[in-house]
Amino acid sequence: MPFLFQTPRLILRPFAPEDAPYLFELNNDPEVIKYTGDPPFESQQAALEFILQYDQYQRYGMGRWTVLGKATGEY
């Protein structure tokens, strides 16, 4: 997967389709969307569609990242 970064504790990478359930959960947390300004996703399918249409990496060379705990793989 392109743009993979690692720290001693974390893995950072672009969104992937398998992130949809986790992104759905995050984007339905009022404490998260307070900072992103995004509306909550209506479903995991809506989260998947967001991921598949997310073009910020190509358009601007940067974008939001998936952050995983290296030891646990936790999203």
PDB file of N, CA, C and O in Angstrom:
ATOM      1  N   MET A   1       0.856  -1.176   0.000  1.00  0.00           N
ATOM      2  CA  MET A   1       0.000   0.000   0.000  1.00  0.00           C
ATOM      3  C   MET A   1       0.899   1.235   0.000  1.00  0.00           C
ATOM      4  O   MET A   1       1.858   1.311   0.742  1.00  0.00           O
ATOM      5  N   PRO A   2       0.587   2.251  -0.807  1.00  0.00           N
ATOM      6  CA  PRO A   2       1.432   3.439  -0.887  1.00  0.00           C
ATOM      7  C   PRO A   2       1.337   4.303   0.368  1.00  0.00           C
ATOM      8  O   PRO A   2       0.393   4.188   1.147  1.00  0.00           O
ATOM      9  N   PHE A   3       2.331   5.159   0.548  1.00  0.00           N
ATOM     10  CA  PHE A   3       2.352   6.156   1.609  1.00  0.00           C
ATOM     11  C   PHE A   3       2.303   5.553   3.004  1.00  0.00           C
ATOM     12  O   PHE A   3       1.652   6.078   3.883  1.00  0.00           O
ATOM     13  N   LEU A   4       2.937   4.479   3.227  1.00  0.00           N
ATOM     14  CA  LEU A   4       2.952   3.859   4.552  1.00  0.00           C
ATOM     15  C   LEU A   4       4.041   4.510   5.401  1.00  0.00           C
ATOM     16  O   LEU A   4       5.188   4.588   4.988  1.00  0.00           O
ATOM     17  N   PHE A   5       3.651   4.987   6.572  1.00  0.00           N
ATOM     18  CA  PHE A   5       4.590   5.547   7.535  1.00  0.00           C
ATOM     19  C   PHE A   5       4.471   4.763   8.826  1.00  0.00           C
ATOM     20  O   PHE A   5       3.394   4.308   9.181  1.00  0.00           O
ATOM     21  N   GLN A   6       5.586   4.634   9.520  1.00  0.00           N
ATOM     22  CA  GLN A   6       5.565   3.939  10.797  1.00  0.00           C
ATOM     23  C   GLN A   6       6.336   4.736  11.833  1.00  0.00           C
ATOM     24  O   GLN A   6       7.311   5.397  11.510  1.00  0.00           O
ATOM     25  N   THR A   7       5.847   4.655  13.050  1.00  0.00           N
ATOM     26  CA  THR A   7       6.568   5.183  14.199  1.00  0.00           C
ATOM     27  C   THR A   7       6.814   3.971  15.098  1.00  0.00           C
ATOM     28  O   THR A   7       6.357   2.869  14.777  1.00  0.00           O
ATOM     29  N   PRO A   8       7.481   4.141  16.211  1.00  0.00           N
ATOM     30  CA  PRO A   8       7.665   2.983  17.090  1.00  0.00           C
ATOM     31  C   PRO A   8       6.343   2.341  17.536  1.00  0.00           C
ATOM     32  O   PRO A   8       6.277   1.147  17.782  1.00  0.00           O
ATOM     33  N   ARG A   9       5.264   3.131  17.616  1.00  0.00           N
ATOM     34  CA  ARG A   9       3.988   2.590  18.108  1.00  0.00           C
ATOM     35  C   ARG A   9       2.866   2.536  17.078  1.00  0.00           C
ATOM     36  O   ARG A   9       1.870   1.862  17.309  1.00  0.00           O
ATOM     37  N   LEU A  10       2.985   3.284  15.965  1.00  0.00           N
ATOM     38  CA  LEU A  10       1.861   3.437  15.047  1.00  0.00           C
ATOM     39  C   LEU A  10       2.204   3.109  13.606  1.00  0.00           C
ATOM     40  O   LEU A  10       3.341   3.239  13.185  1.00  0.00           O
ATOM     41  N   ILE A  11       1.176   2.727  12.865  1.00  0.00           N
ATOM     42  CA  ILE A  11       1.235   2.594  11.411  1.00  0.00           C
ATOM     43  C   ILE A  11       0.235   3.596  10.856  1.00  0.00           C
ATOM     44  O   ILE A  11      -0.921   3.625  11.278  1.00  0.00           O
ATOM     45  N   LEU A  12       0.672   4.417   9.920  1.00  0.00           N
ATOM     46  CA  LEU A  12      -0.192   5.394   9.275  1.00  0.00           C
ATOM     47  C   LEU A  12      -0.222   5.079   7.791  1.00  0.00           C
ATOM     48  O   LEU A  12       0.838   4.870   7.181  1.00  0.00           O
ATOM     49  N   ARG A  13      -1.433   5.037   7.228  1.00  0.00           N
ATOM     50  CA  ARG A  13      -1.563   4.711   5.813  1.00  0.00           C
ATOM     51  C   ARG A  13      -2.844   5.322   5.262  1.00  0.00           C
ATOM     52  O   ARG A  13      -3.739   5.699   6.018  1.00  0.00           O
ATOM     53  N   PRO A  14      -2.962   5.399   3.939  1.00  0.00           N
ATOM     54  CA  PRO A  14      -4.203   5.889   3.340  1.00  0.00           C
ATOM     55  C   PRO A  14      -5.379   4.963   3.673  1.00  0.00           C
ATOM     56  O   PRO A  14      -5.184   3.801   4.036  1.00  0.00           O
ATOM     57  N   PHE A  15      -6.587   5.493   3.526  1.00  0.00           N
ATOM     58  CA  PHE A  15      -7.781   4.679   3.726  1.00  0.00           C
ATOM     59  C   PHE A  15      -7.796   3.501   2.761  1.00  0.00           C
ATOM     60  O   PHE A  15      -7.307   3.590   1.638  1.00  0.00           O
ATOM     61  N   ALA A  16      -8.371   2.397   3.203  1.00  0.00           N
ATOM     62  CA  ALA A  16      -8.579   1.208   2.378  1.00  0.00           C
ATOM     63  C   ALA A  16     -10.015   0.734   2.601  1.00  0.00           C
ATOM     64  O   ALA A  16     -10.613   1.030   3.642  1.00  0.00           O
ATOM     65  N   PRO A  17     -10.591   0.004   1.643  1.00  0.00           N
ATOM     66  CA  PRO A  17     -11.982  -0.447   1.791  1.00  0.00           C
ATOM     67  C   PRO A  17     -12.262  -1.181   3.100  1.00  0.00           C
ATOM     68  O   PRO A  17     -13.344  -1.026   3.676  1.00  0.00           O
ATOM     69  N   GLU A  18     -11.291  -1.927   3.600  1.00  0.00           N
ATOM     70  CA  GLU A  18     -11.521  -2.673   4.846  1.00  0.00           C
ATOM     71  C   GLU A  18     -11.639  -1.760   6.073  1.00  0.00           C
ATOM     72  O   GLU A  18     -11.999  -2.209   7.157  1.00  0.00           O
ATOM     73  N   ASP A  19     -11.376  -0.470   5.901  1.00  0.00           N
ATOM     74  CA  ASP A  19     -11.517   0.491   6.996  1.00  0.00           C
ATOM     75  C   ASP A  19     -12.949   0.959   7.197  1.00  0.00           C
ATOM     76  O   ASP A  19     -13.247   1.631   8.187  1.00  0.00           O
ATOM     77  N   ALA A  20     -13.855   0.626   6.284  1.00  0.00           N
ATOM     78  CA  ALA A  20     -15.222   1.168   6.324  1.00  0.00           C
ATOM     79  C   ALA A  20     -15.925   0.969   7.673  1.00  0.00           C
ATOM     80  O   ALA A  20     -16.502   1.929   8.194  1.00  0.00           O
ATOM     81  N   PRO A  21     -15.910  -0.222   8.280  1.00  0.00           N
ATOM     82  CA  PRO A  21     -16.612  -0.363   9.565  1.00  0.00           C
ATOM     83  C   PRO A  21     -16.040   0.552  10.657  1.00  0.00           C
ATOM     84  O   PRO A  21     -16.787   1.106  11.468  1.00  0.00           O
ATOM     85  N   TYR A  22     -14.732   0.722  10.657  1.00  0.00           N
ATOM     86  CA  TYR A  22     -14.081   1.545  11.672  1.00  0.00           C
ATOM     87  C   TYR A  22     -14.339   3.034  11.423  1.00  0.00           C
ATOM     88  O   TYR A  22     -14.586   3.795  12.351  1.00  0.00           O
ATOM     89  N   LEU A  23     -14.280   3.425  10.151  1.00  0.00           N
ATOM     90  CA  LEU A  23     -14.545   4.812   9.807  1.00  0.00           C
ATOM     91  C   LEU A  23     -16.008   5.162  10.089  1.00  0.00           C
ATOM     92  O   LEU A  23     -16.308   6.257  10.555  1.00  0.00           O
ATOM     93  N   PHE A  24     -16.903   4.212   9.838  1.00  0.00           N
ATOM     94  CA  PHE A  24     -18.322   4.402  10.170  1.00  0.00           C
ATOM     95  C   PHE A  24     -18.471   4.675  11.664  1.00  0.00           C
ATOM     96  O   PHE A  24     -19.146   5.622  12.066  1.00  0.00           O
ATOM     97  N   GLU A  25     -17.822   3.862  12.463  1.00  0.00           N
ATOM     98  CA  GLU A  25     -17.911   4.025  13.921  1.00  0.00           C
ATOM     99  C   GLU A  25     -17.325   5.368  14.364  1.00  0.00           C
ATOM    100  O   GLU A  25     -17.933   6.092  15.160  1.00  0.00           O
ATOM    101  N   LEU A  26     -16.152   5.709  13.847  1.00  0.00           N
ATOM    102  CA  LEU A  26     -15.515   6.978  14.223  1.00  0.00           C
ATOM    103  C   LEU A  26     -16.369   8.170  13.833  1.00  0.00           C
ATOM    104  O   LEU A  26     -16.525   9.117  14.600  1.00  0.00           O
ATOM    105  N   ASN A  27     -16.911   8.132  12.619  1.00  0.00           N
ATOM    106  CA  ASN A  27     -17.645   9.284  12.109  1.00  0.00           C
ATOM    107  C   ASN A  27     -19.058   9.376  12.679  1.00  0.00           C
ATOM    108  O   ASN A  27     -19.820  10.252  12.296  1.00  0.00           O
ATOM    109  N   ASN A  28     -19.398   8.499  13.575  1.00  0.00           N
ATOM    110  CA  ASN A  28     -20.657   8.587  14.290  1.00  0.00           C
ATOM    111  C   ASN A  28     -20.424   8.956  15.751  1.00  0.00           C
ATOM    112  O   ASN A  28     -21.353   8.939  16.544  1.00  0.00           O
ATOM    113  N   ASP A  29     -19.202   9.315  16.074  1.00  0.00           N
ATOM    114  CA  ASP A  29     -18.850   9.763  17.415  1.00  0.00           C
ATOM    115  C   ASP A  29     -18.885  11.297  17.418  1.00  0.00           C
ATOM    116  O   ASP A  29     -18.118  11.934  16.696  1.00  0.00           O
ATOM    117  N   PRO A  30     -19.771  11.906  18.210  1.00  0.00           N
ATOM    118  CA  PRO A  30     -19.865  13.373  18.235  1.00  0.00           C
ATOM    119  C   PRO A  30     -18.540  14.070  18.554  1.00  0.00           C
ATOM    120  O   PRO A  30     -18.281  15.168  18.065  1.00  0.00           O
ATOM    121  N   GLU A  31     -17.693  13.422  19.354  1.00  0.00           N
ATOM    122  CA  GLU A  31     -16.398  14.026  19.679  1.00  0.00           C
ATOM    123  C   GLU A  31     -15.457  14.046  18.475  1.00  0.00           C
ATOM    124  O   GLU A  31     -14.565  14.884  18.400  1.00  0.00           O
ATOM    125  N   VAL A  32     -15.638  13.136  17.541  1.00  0.00           N
ATOM    126  CA  VAL A  32     -14.813  13.108  16.325  1.00  0.00           C
ATOM    127  C   VAL A  32     -15.334  14.119  15.319  1.00  0.00           C
ATOM    128  O   VAL A  32     -14.576  14.955  14.814  1.00  0.00           O
ATOM    129  N   ILE A  33     -16.624  14.077  15.021  1.00  0.00           N
ATOM    130  CA  ILE A  33     -17.149  14.963  13.976  1.00  0.00           C
ATOM    131  C   ILE A  33     -17.160  16.425  14.402  1.00  0.00           C
ATOM    132  O   ILE A  33     -17.234  17.316  13.562  1.00  0.00           O
ATOM    133  N   LYS A  34     -17.015  16.658  15.695  1.00  0.00           N
ATOM    134  CA  LYS A  34     -16.878  18.036  16.177  1.00  0.00           C
ATOM    135  C   LYS A  34     -15.648  18.689  15.533  1.00  0.00           C
ATOM    136  O   LYS A  34     -15.641  19.877  15.264  1.00  0.00           O
ATOM    137  N   TYR A  35     -14.613  17.888  15.269  1.00  0.00           N
ATOM    138  CA  TYR A  35     -13.369  18.415  14.712  1.00  0.00           C
ATOM    139  C   TYR A  35     -13.265  18.242  13.199  1.00  0.00           C
ATOM    140  O   TYR A  35     -12.566  19.005  12.548  1.00  0.00           O
ATOM    141  N   THR A  36     -13.920  17.226  12.643  1.00  0.00           N
ATOM    142  CA  THR A  36     -13.835  17.026  11.193  1.00  0.00           C
ATOM    143  C   THR A  36     -14.844  17.870  10.440  1.00  0.00           C
ATOM    144  O   THR A  36     -14.624  18.199   9.278  1.00  0.00           O
ATOM    145  N   GLY A  37     -15.969  18.180  11.088  1.00  0.00           N
ATOM    146  CA  GLY A  37     -17.018  18.935  10.414  1.00  0.00           C
ATOM    147  C   GLY A  37     -17.853  18.093   9.476  1.00  0.00           C
ATOM    148  O   GLY A  37     -18.715  18.608   8.774  1.00  0.00           O
ATOM    149  N   ASP A  38     -17.606  16.798   9.452  1.00  0.00           N
ATOM    150  CA  ASP A  38     -18.350  15.895   8.567  1.00  0.00           C
ATOM    151  C   ASP A  38     -19.669  15.492   9.215  1.00  0.00           C
ATOM    152  O   ASP A  38     -19.744  15.363  10.432  1.00  0.00           O
ATOM    153  N   PRO A  39     -20.689  15.245   8.402  1.00  0.00           N
ATOM    154  CA  PRO A  39     -21.906  14.649   8.969  1.00  0.00           C
ATOM    155  C   PRO A  39     -21.655  13.171   9.256  1.00  0.00           C
ATOM    156  O   PRO A  39     -20.782  12.550   8.628  1.00  0.00           O
ATOM    157  N   PRO A  40     -22.390  12.576  10.183  1.00  0.00           N
ATOM    158  CA  PRO A  40     -22.231  11.141  10.444  1.00  0.00           C
ATOM    159  C   PRO A  40     -22.592  10.328   9.195  1.00  0.00           C
ATOM    160  O   PRO A  40     -23.436  10.738   8.404  1.00  0.00           O
ATOM    161  N   PHE A  41     -21.944   9.192   9.030  1.00  0.00           N
ATOM    162  CA  PHE A  41     -22.315   8.274   7.953  1.00  0.00           C
ATOM    163  C   PHE A  41     -23.630   7.601   8.308  1.00  0.00           C
ATOM    164  O   PHE A  41     -23.866   7.259   9.471  1.00  0.00           O
ATOM    165  N   GLU A  42     -24.455   7.369   7.303  1.00  0.00           N
ATOM    166  CA  GLU A  42     -25.732   6.695   7.530  1.00  0.00           C
ATOM    167  C   GLU A  42     -25.576   5.181   7.655  1.00  0.00           C
ATOM    168  O   GLU A  42     -26.442   4.523   8.222  1.00  0.00           O
ATOM    169  N   SER A  43     -24.477   4.653   7.102  1.00  0.00           N
ATOM    170  CA  SER A  43     -24.270   3.202   7.104  1.00  0.00           C
ATOM    171  C   SER A  43     -22.799   2.908   6.840  1.00  0.00           C
ATOM    172  O   SER A  43     -22.045   3.797   6.434  1.00  0.00           O
ATOM    173  N   GLN A  44     -22.430   1.640   7.033  1.00  0.00           N
ATOM    174  CA  GLN A  44     -21.067   1.226   6.676  1.00  0.00           C
ATOM    175  C   GLN A  44     -20.875   1.338   5.172  1.00  0.00           C
ATOM    176  O   GLN A  44     -19.773   1.640   4.709  1.00  0.00           O
ATOM    177  N   GLN A  45     -21.931   1.113   4.399  1.00  0.00           N
ATOM    178  CA  GLN A  45     -21.841   1.259   2.949  1.00  0.00           C
ATOM    179  C   GLN A  45     -21.508   2.707   2.576  1.00  0.00           C
ATOM    180  O   GLN A  45     -20.714   2.952   1.674  1.00  0.00           O
ATOM    181  N   ALA A  46     -22.101   3.670   3.283  1.00  0.00           N
ATOM    182  CA  ALA A  46     -21.793   5.080   3.029  1.00  0.00           C
ATOM    183  C   ALA A  46     -20.333   5.380   3.356  1.00  0.00           C
ATOM    184  O   ALA A  46     -19.675   6.141   2.645  1.00  0.00           O
ATOM    185  N   ALA A  47     -19.809   4.771   4.417  1.00  0.00           N
ATOM    186  CA  ALA A  47     -18.393   4.936   4.762  1.00  0.00           C
ATOM    187  C   ALA A  47     -17.512   4.342   3.668  1.00  0.00           C
ATOM    188  O   ALA A  47     -16.507   4.938   3.279  1.00  0.00           O
ATOM    189  N   LEU A  48     -17.896   3.186   3.156  1.00  0.00           N
ATOM    190  CA  LEU A  48     -17.141   2.560   2.069  1.00  0.00           C
ATOM    191  C   LEU A  48     -17.151   3.451   0.827  1.00  0.00           C
ATOM    192  O   LEU A  48     -16.120   3.646   0.187  1.00  0.00           O
ATOM    193  N   GLU A  49     -18.295   3.983   0.485  1.00  0.00           N
ATOM    194  CA  GLU A  49     -18.385   4.864  -0.683  1.00  0.00           C
ATOM    195  C   GLU A  49     -17.506   6.093  -0.501  1.00  0.00           C
ATOM    196  O   GLU A  49     -16.856   6.541  -1.447  1.00  0.00           O
ATOM    197  N   PHE A  50     -17.475   6.627   0.715  1.00  0.00           N
ATOM    198  CA  PHE A  50     -16.585   7.759   1.001  1.00  0.00           C
ATOM    199  C   PHE A  50     -15.134   7.368   0.720  1.00  0.00           C
ATOM    200  O   PHE A  50     -14.397   8.106   0.059  1.00  0.00           O
ATOM    201  N   ILE A  51     -14.725   6.217   1.213  1.00  0.00           N
ATOM    202  CA  ILE A  51     -13.352   5.749   1.005  1.00  0.00           C
ATOM    203  C   ILE A  51     -13.051   5.580  -0.480  1.00  0.00           C
ATOM    204  O   ILE A  51     -12.011   6.022  -0.970  1.00  0.00           O
ATOM    205  N   LEU A  52     -13.960   4.947  -1.205  1.00  0.00           N
ATOM    206  CA  LEU A  52     -13.731   4.674  -2.620  1.00  0.00           C
ATOM    207  C   LEU A  52     -13.694   5.950  -3.459  1.00  0.00           C
ATOM    208  O   LEU A  52     -13.038   5.989  -4.503  1.00  0.00           O
ATOM    209  N   GLN A  53     -14.371   6.993  -2.994  1.00  0.00           N
ATOM    210  CA  GLN A  53     -14.410   8.254  -3.742  1.00  0.00           C
ATOM    211  C   GLN A  53     -13.429   9.290  -3.198  1.00  0.00           C
ATOM    212  O   GLN A  53     -13.316  10.376  -3.751  1.00  0.00           O
ATOM    213  N   TYR A  54     -12.723   8.939  -2.144  1.00  0.00           N
ATOM    214  CA  TYR A  54     -11.807   9.889  -1.507  1.00  0.00           C
ATOM    215  C   TYR A  54     -10.629  10.151  -2.429  1.00  0.00           C
ATOM    216  O   TYR A  54      -9.809   9.266  -2.681  1.00  0.00           O
ATOM    217  N   ASP A  55     -10.534  11.370  -2.945  1.00  0.00           N
ATOM    218  CA  ASP A  55      -9.513  11.683  -3.943  1.00  0.00           C
ATOM    219  C   ASP A  55      -8.478  12.703  -3.464  1.00  0.00           C
ATOM    220  O   ASP A  55      -7.706  13.227  -4.254  1.00  0.00           O
ATOM    221  N   GLN A  56      -8.449  12.975  -2.187  1.00  0.00           N
ATOM    222  CA  GLN A  56      -7.539  13.992  -1.664  1.00  0.00           C
ATOM    223  C   GLN A  56      -6.069  13.641  -1.882  1.00  0.00           C
ATOM    224  O   GLN A  56      -5.251  14.528  -2.119  1.00  0.00           O
ATOM    225  N   TYR A  57      -5.726  12.362  -1.821  1.00  0.00           N
ATOM    226  CA  TYR A  57      -4.334  11.958  -2.034  1.00  0.00           C
ATOM    227  C   TYR A  57      -3.896  12.319  -3.454  1.00  0.00           C
ATOM    228  O   TYR A  57      -2.804  12.853  -3.668  1.00  0.00           O
ATOM    229  N   GLN A  58      -4.760  12.004  -4.431  1.00  0.00           N
ATOM    230  CA  GLN A  58      -4.423  12.274  -5.826  1.00  0.00           C
ATOM    231  C   GLN A  58      -4.486  13.771  -6.142  1.00  0.00           C
ATOM    232  O   GLN A  58      -3.633  14.293  -6.861  1.00  0.00           O
ATOM    233  N   ARG A  59      -5.488  14.448  -5.618  1.00  0.00           N
ATOM    234  CA  ARG A  59      -5.683  15.862  -5.947  1.00  0.00           C
ATOM    235  C   ARG A  59      -4.654  16.766  -5.283  1.00  0.00           C
ATOM    236  O   ARG A  59      -4.193  17.727  -5.899  1.00  0.00           O
ATOM    237  N   TYR A  60      -4.333  16.494  -4.038  1.00  0.00           N
ATOM    238  CA  TYR A  60      -3.504  17.419  -3.274  1.00  0.00           C
ATOM    239  C   TYR A  60      -2.208  16.815  -2.752  1.00  0.00           C
ATOM    240  O   TYR A  60      -1.408  17.507  -2.130  1.00  0.00           O
ATOM    241  N   GLY A  61      -2.036  15.512  -2.929  1.00  0.00           N
ATOM    242  CA  GLY A  61      -0.839  14.854  -2.430  1.00  0.00           C
ATOM    243  C   GLY A  61      -0.846  14.657  -0.924  1.00  0.00           C
ATOM    244  O   GLY A  61       0.179  14.348  -0.329  1.00  0.00           O
ATOM    245  N   MET A  62      -1.999  14.862  -0.308  1.00  0.00           N
ATOM    246  CA  MET A  62      -2.152  14.655   1.131  1.00  0.00           C
ATOM    247  C   MET A  62      -3.627  14.415   1.423  1.00  0.00           C
ATOM    248  O   MET A  62      -4.483  14.628   0.572  1.00  0.00           O
ATOM    249  N   GLY A  63      -3.889  13.957   2.620  1.00  0.00           N
ATOM    250  CA  GLY A  63      -5.266  13.706   3.019  1.00  0.00           C
ATOM    251  C   GLY A  63      -5.292  13.086   4.399  1.00  0.00           C
ATOM    252  O   GLY A  63      -4.282  13.020   5.089  1.00  0.00           O
ATOM    253  N   ARG A  64      -6.453  12.621   4.783  1.00  0.00           N
ATOM    254  CA  ARG A  64      -6.612  11.962   6.079  1.00  0.00           C
ATOM    255  C   ARG A  64      -5.970  10.579   6.021  1.00  0.00           C
ATOM    256  O   ARG A  64      -5.843   9.992   4.959  1.00  0.00           O
ATOM    257  N   TRP A  65      -5.599  10.073   7.188  1.00  0.00           N
ATOM    258  CA  TRP A  65      -4.897   8.806   7.269  1.00  0.00           C
ATOM    259  C   TRP A  65      -5.625   7.834   8.193  1.00  0.00           C
ATOM    260  O   TRP A  65      -6.293   8.237   9.142  1.00  0.00           O
ATOM    261  N   THR A  66      -5.428   6.579   7.922  1.00  0.00           N
ATOM    262  CA  THR A  66      -5.783   5.525   8.872  1.00  0.00           C
ATOM    263  C   THR A  66      -4.606   5.401   9.827  1.00  0.00           C
ATOM    264  O   THR A  66      -3.442   5.379   9.392  1.00  0.00           O
ATOM    265  N   VAL A  67      -4.889   5.349  11.113  1.00  0.00           N
ATOM    266  CA  VAL A  67      -3.853   5.202  12.129  1.00  0.00           C
ATOM    267  C   VAL A  67      -4.134   3.926  12.904  1.00  0.00           C
ATOM    268  O   VAL A  67      -5.215   3.744  13.442  1.00  0.00           O
ATOM    269  N   LEU A  68      -3.166   3.041  12.910  1.00  0.00           N
ATOM    270  CA  LEU A  68      -3.301   1.737  13.582  1.00  0.00           C
ATOM    271  C   LEU A  68      -2.233   1.572  14.642  1.00  0.00           C
ATOM    272  O   LEU A  68      -1.085   1.972  14.432  1.00  0.00           O
ATOM    273  N   GLY A  69      -2.619   0.992  15.750  1.00  0.00           N
ATOM    274  CA  GLY A  69      -1.623   0.633  16.762  1.00  0.00           C
ATOM    275  C   GLY A  69      -0.769  -0.503  16.223  1.00  0.00           C
ATOM    276  O   GLY A  69      -1.294  -1.508  15.765  1.00  0.00           O
ATOM    277  N   LYS A  70       0.515  -0.351  16.252  1.00  0.00           N
ATOM    278  CA  LYS A  70       1.405  -1.371  15.677  1.00  0.00           C
ATOM    279  C   LYS A  70       1.319  -2.685  16.441  1.00  0.00           C
ATOM    280  O   LYS A  70       1.276  -3.749  15.834  1.00  0.00           O
ATOM    281  N   ALA A  71       1.269  -2.642  17.751  1.00  0.00           N
ATOM    282  CA  ALA A  71       1.260  -3.869  18.543  1.00  0.00           C
ATOM    283  C   ALA A  71      -0.071  -4.602  18.464  1.00  0.00           C
ATOM    284  O   ALA A  71      -0.109  -5.831  18.473  1.00  0.00           O
ATOM    285  N   THR A  72      -1.165  -3.858  18.358  1.00  0.00           N
ATOM    286  CA  THR A  72      -2.494  -4.465  18.417  1.00  0.00           C
ATOM    287  C   THR A  72      -3.243  -4.466  17.090  1.00  0.00           C
ATOM    288  O   THR A  72      -4.203  -5.219  16.927  1.00  0.00           O
ATOM    289  N   GLY A  73      -2.860  -3.575  16.174  1.00  0.00           N
ATOM    290  CA  GLY A  73      -3.607  -3.418  14.936  1.00  0.00           C
ATOM    291  C   GLY A  73      -4.899  -2.635  15.142  1.00  0.00           C
ATOM    292  O   GLY A  73      -5.695  -2.486  14.232  1.00  0.00           O
ATOM    293  N   GLU A  74      -5.100  -2.113  16.367  1.00  0.00           N
ATOM    294  CA  GLU A  74      -6.328  -1.395  16.689  1.00  0.00           C
ATOM    295  C   GLU A  74      -6.415  -0.114  15.878  1.00  0.00           C
ATOM    296  O   GLU A  74      -5.462   0.631  15.753  1.00  0.00           O
ATOM    297  N   TYR A  75      -7.589   0.135  15.312  1.00  0.00           N
ATOM    298  CA  TYR A  75      -7.878   1.320  14.499  1.00  0.00           C
ATOM    299  C   TYR A  75      -7.948   2.532  15.379  1.00  0.00           C
ATOM    300  O   TYR A  75      -8.472   2.518  16.453  1.00  0.00           O
TER     301      TYR A  75
END
